[in-house]
PDB file of C-alpha atoms in Angstrom:
ATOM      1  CA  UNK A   1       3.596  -5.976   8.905  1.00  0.00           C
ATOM      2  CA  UNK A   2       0.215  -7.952   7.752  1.00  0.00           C
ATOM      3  CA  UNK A   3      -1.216  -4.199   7.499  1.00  0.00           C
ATOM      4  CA  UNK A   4       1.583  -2.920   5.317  1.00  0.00           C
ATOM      5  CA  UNK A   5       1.844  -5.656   3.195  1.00  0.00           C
ATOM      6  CA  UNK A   6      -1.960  -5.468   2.696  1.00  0.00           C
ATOM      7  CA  UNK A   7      -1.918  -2.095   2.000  1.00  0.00           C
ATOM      8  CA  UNK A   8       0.480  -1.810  -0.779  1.00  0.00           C
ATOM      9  CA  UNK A   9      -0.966  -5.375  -2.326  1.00  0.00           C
ATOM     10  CA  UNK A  10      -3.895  -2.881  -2.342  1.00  0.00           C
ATOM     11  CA  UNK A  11      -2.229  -0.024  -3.871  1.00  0.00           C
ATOM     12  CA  UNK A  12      -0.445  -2.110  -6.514  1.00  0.00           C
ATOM     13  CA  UNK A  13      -3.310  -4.195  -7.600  1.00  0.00           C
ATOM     14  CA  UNK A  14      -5.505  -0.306  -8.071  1.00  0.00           C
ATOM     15  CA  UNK A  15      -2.566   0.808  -9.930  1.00  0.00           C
ATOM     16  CA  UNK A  16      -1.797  -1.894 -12.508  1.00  0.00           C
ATOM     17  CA  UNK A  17      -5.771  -1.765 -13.094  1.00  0.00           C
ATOM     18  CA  UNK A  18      -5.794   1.900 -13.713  1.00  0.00           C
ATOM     19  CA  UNK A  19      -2.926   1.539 -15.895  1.00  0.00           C
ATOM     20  CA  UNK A  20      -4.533  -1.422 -17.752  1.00  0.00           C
ATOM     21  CA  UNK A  21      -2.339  -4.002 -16.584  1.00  0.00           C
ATOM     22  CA  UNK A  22      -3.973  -7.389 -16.264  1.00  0.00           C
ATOM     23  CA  UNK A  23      -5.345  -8.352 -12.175  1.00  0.00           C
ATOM     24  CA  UNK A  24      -7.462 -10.992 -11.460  1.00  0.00           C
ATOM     25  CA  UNK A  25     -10.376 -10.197  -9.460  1.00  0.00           C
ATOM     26  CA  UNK A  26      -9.266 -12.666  -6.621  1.00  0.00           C
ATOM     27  CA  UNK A  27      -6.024 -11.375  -5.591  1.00  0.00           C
ATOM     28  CA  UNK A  28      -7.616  -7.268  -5.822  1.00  0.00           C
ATOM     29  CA  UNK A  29     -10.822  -8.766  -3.274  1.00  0.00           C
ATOM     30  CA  UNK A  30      -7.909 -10.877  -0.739  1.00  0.00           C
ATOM     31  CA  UNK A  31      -5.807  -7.407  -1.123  1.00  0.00           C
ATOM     32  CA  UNK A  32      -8.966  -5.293   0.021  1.00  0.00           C
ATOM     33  CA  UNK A  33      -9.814  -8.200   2.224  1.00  0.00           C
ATOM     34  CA  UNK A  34      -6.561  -8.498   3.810  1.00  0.00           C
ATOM     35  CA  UNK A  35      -6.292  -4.539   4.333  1.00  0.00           C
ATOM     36  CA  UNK A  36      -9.525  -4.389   6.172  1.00  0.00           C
ATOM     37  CA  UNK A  37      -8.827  -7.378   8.630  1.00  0.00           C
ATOM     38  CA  UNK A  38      -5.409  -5.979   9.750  1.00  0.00           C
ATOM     39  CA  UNK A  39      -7.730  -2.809  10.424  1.00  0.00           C
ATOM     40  CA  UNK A  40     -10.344  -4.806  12.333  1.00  0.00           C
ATOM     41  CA  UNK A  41      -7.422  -6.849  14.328  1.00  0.00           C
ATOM     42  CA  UNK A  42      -5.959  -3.531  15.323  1.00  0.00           C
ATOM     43  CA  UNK A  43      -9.218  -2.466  16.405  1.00  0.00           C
ATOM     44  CA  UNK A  44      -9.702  -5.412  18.513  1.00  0.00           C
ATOM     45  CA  UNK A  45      -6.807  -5.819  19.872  1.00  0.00           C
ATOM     46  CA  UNK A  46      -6.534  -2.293  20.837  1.00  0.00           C
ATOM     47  CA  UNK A  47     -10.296  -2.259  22.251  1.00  0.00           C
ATOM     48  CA  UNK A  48      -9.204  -5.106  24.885  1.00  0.00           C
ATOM     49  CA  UNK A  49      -5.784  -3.839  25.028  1.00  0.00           C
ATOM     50  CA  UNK A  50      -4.911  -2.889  28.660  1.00  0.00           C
ATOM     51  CA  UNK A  51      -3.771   0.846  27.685  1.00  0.00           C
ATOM     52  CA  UNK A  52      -4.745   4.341  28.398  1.00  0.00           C
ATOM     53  CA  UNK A  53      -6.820   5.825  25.874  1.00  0.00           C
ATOM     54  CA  UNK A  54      -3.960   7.935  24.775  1.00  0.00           C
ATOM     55  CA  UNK A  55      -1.569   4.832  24.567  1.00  0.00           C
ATOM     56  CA  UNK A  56      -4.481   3.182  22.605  1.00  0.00           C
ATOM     57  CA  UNK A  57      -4.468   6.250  20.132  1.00  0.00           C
ATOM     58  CA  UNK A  58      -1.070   6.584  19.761  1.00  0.00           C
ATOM     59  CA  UNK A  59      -0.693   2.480  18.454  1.00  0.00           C
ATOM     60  CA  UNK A  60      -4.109   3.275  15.988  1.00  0.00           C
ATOM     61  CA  UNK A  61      -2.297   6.770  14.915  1.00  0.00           C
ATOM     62  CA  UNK A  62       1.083   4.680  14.290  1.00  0.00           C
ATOM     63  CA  UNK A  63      -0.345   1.992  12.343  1.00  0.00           C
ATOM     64  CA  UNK A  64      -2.611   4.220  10.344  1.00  0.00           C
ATOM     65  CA  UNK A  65       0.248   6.541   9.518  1.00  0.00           C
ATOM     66  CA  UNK A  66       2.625   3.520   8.808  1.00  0.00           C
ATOM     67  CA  UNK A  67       0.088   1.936   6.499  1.00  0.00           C
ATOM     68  CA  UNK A  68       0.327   5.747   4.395  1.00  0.00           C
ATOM     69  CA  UNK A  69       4.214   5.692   4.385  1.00  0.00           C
ATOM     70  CA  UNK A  70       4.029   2.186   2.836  1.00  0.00           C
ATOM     71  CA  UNK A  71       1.508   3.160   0.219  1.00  0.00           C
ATOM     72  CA  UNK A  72       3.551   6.604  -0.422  1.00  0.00           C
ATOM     73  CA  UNK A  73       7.237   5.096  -0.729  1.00  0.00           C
ATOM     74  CA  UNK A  74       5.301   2.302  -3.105  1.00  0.00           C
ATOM     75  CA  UNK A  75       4.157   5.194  -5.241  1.00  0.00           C
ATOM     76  CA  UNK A  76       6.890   7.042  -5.121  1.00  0.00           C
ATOM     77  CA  UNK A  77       8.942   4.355  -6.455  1.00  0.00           C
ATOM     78  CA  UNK A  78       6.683   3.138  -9.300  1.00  0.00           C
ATOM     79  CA  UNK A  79       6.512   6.580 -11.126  1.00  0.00           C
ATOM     80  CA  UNK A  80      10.377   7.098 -10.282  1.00  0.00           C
ATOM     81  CA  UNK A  81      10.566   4.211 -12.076  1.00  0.00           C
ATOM     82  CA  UNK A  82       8.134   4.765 -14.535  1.00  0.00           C
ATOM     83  CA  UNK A  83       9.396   8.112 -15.418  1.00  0.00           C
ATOM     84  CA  UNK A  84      13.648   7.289 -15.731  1.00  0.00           C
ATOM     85  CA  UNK A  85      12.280   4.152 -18.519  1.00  0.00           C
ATOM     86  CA  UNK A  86       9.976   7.362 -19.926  1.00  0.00           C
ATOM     87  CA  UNK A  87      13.513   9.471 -20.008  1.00  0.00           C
ATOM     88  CA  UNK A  88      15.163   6.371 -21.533  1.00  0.00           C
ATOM     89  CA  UNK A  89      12.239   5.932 -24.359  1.00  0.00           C
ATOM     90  CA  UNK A  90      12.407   9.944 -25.465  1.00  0.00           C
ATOM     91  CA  UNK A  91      13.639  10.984 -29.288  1.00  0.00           C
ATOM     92  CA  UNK A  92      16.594  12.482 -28.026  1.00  0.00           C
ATOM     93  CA  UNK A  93      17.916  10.040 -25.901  1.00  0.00           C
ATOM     94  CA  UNK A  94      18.759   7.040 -28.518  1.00  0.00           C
ATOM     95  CA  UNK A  95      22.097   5.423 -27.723  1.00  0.00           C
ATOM     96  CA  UNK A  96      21.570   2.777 -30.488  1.00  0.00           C
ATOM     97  CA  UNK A  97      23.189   3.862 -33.666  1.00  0.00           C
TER      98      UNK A  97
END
């Protein structure tokens, strides 16, 4: 959960900067921070885990492919989002009279 949390934190913060919204250069380093340490735990506690290698690389495969879901489904929403207020905002769509 620390992972996927990290990882959209991560994909939000690039986002909002990309689309000039205002982030503060302390919570975009802890979000990069944050991503990499959950990667480093894994890798740790994976390394001294008492697995098969197989076992080991289905947990690393998991997570990895977890942490792309979250980022996907946070994407996915935002322009979903973004594009029905677009749809909302277009000339022939006033409702106000």
């Amino acid at each position: 959960m620390f992972g996927l949390f990290s990882a959209i934190s991560v994909q939000k913060a690039v986002r909002d900067q990309l689309e000039g919204i205002p982030v503060t250069n302390l919570y975009y380093g802890i979000a990069w921070f944050t991503t990499l340490l959950s990667i480093l735990l894994l890798t740790i506690g994976l390394w001294n885990a008492d697995l098969t290698k197989s076992e080991k690389g289905f947990y690393a495969m998991a997570f990895t492919l977890s942490i792309f879901a979250a980022i996907a489904v946070q994407k996915n929403t935002r322009d979903v989002k973004a594009s029905q207020q677009d749809g909302n905002n277009s000339p022939g769509n006033n409702t106000e009279k």
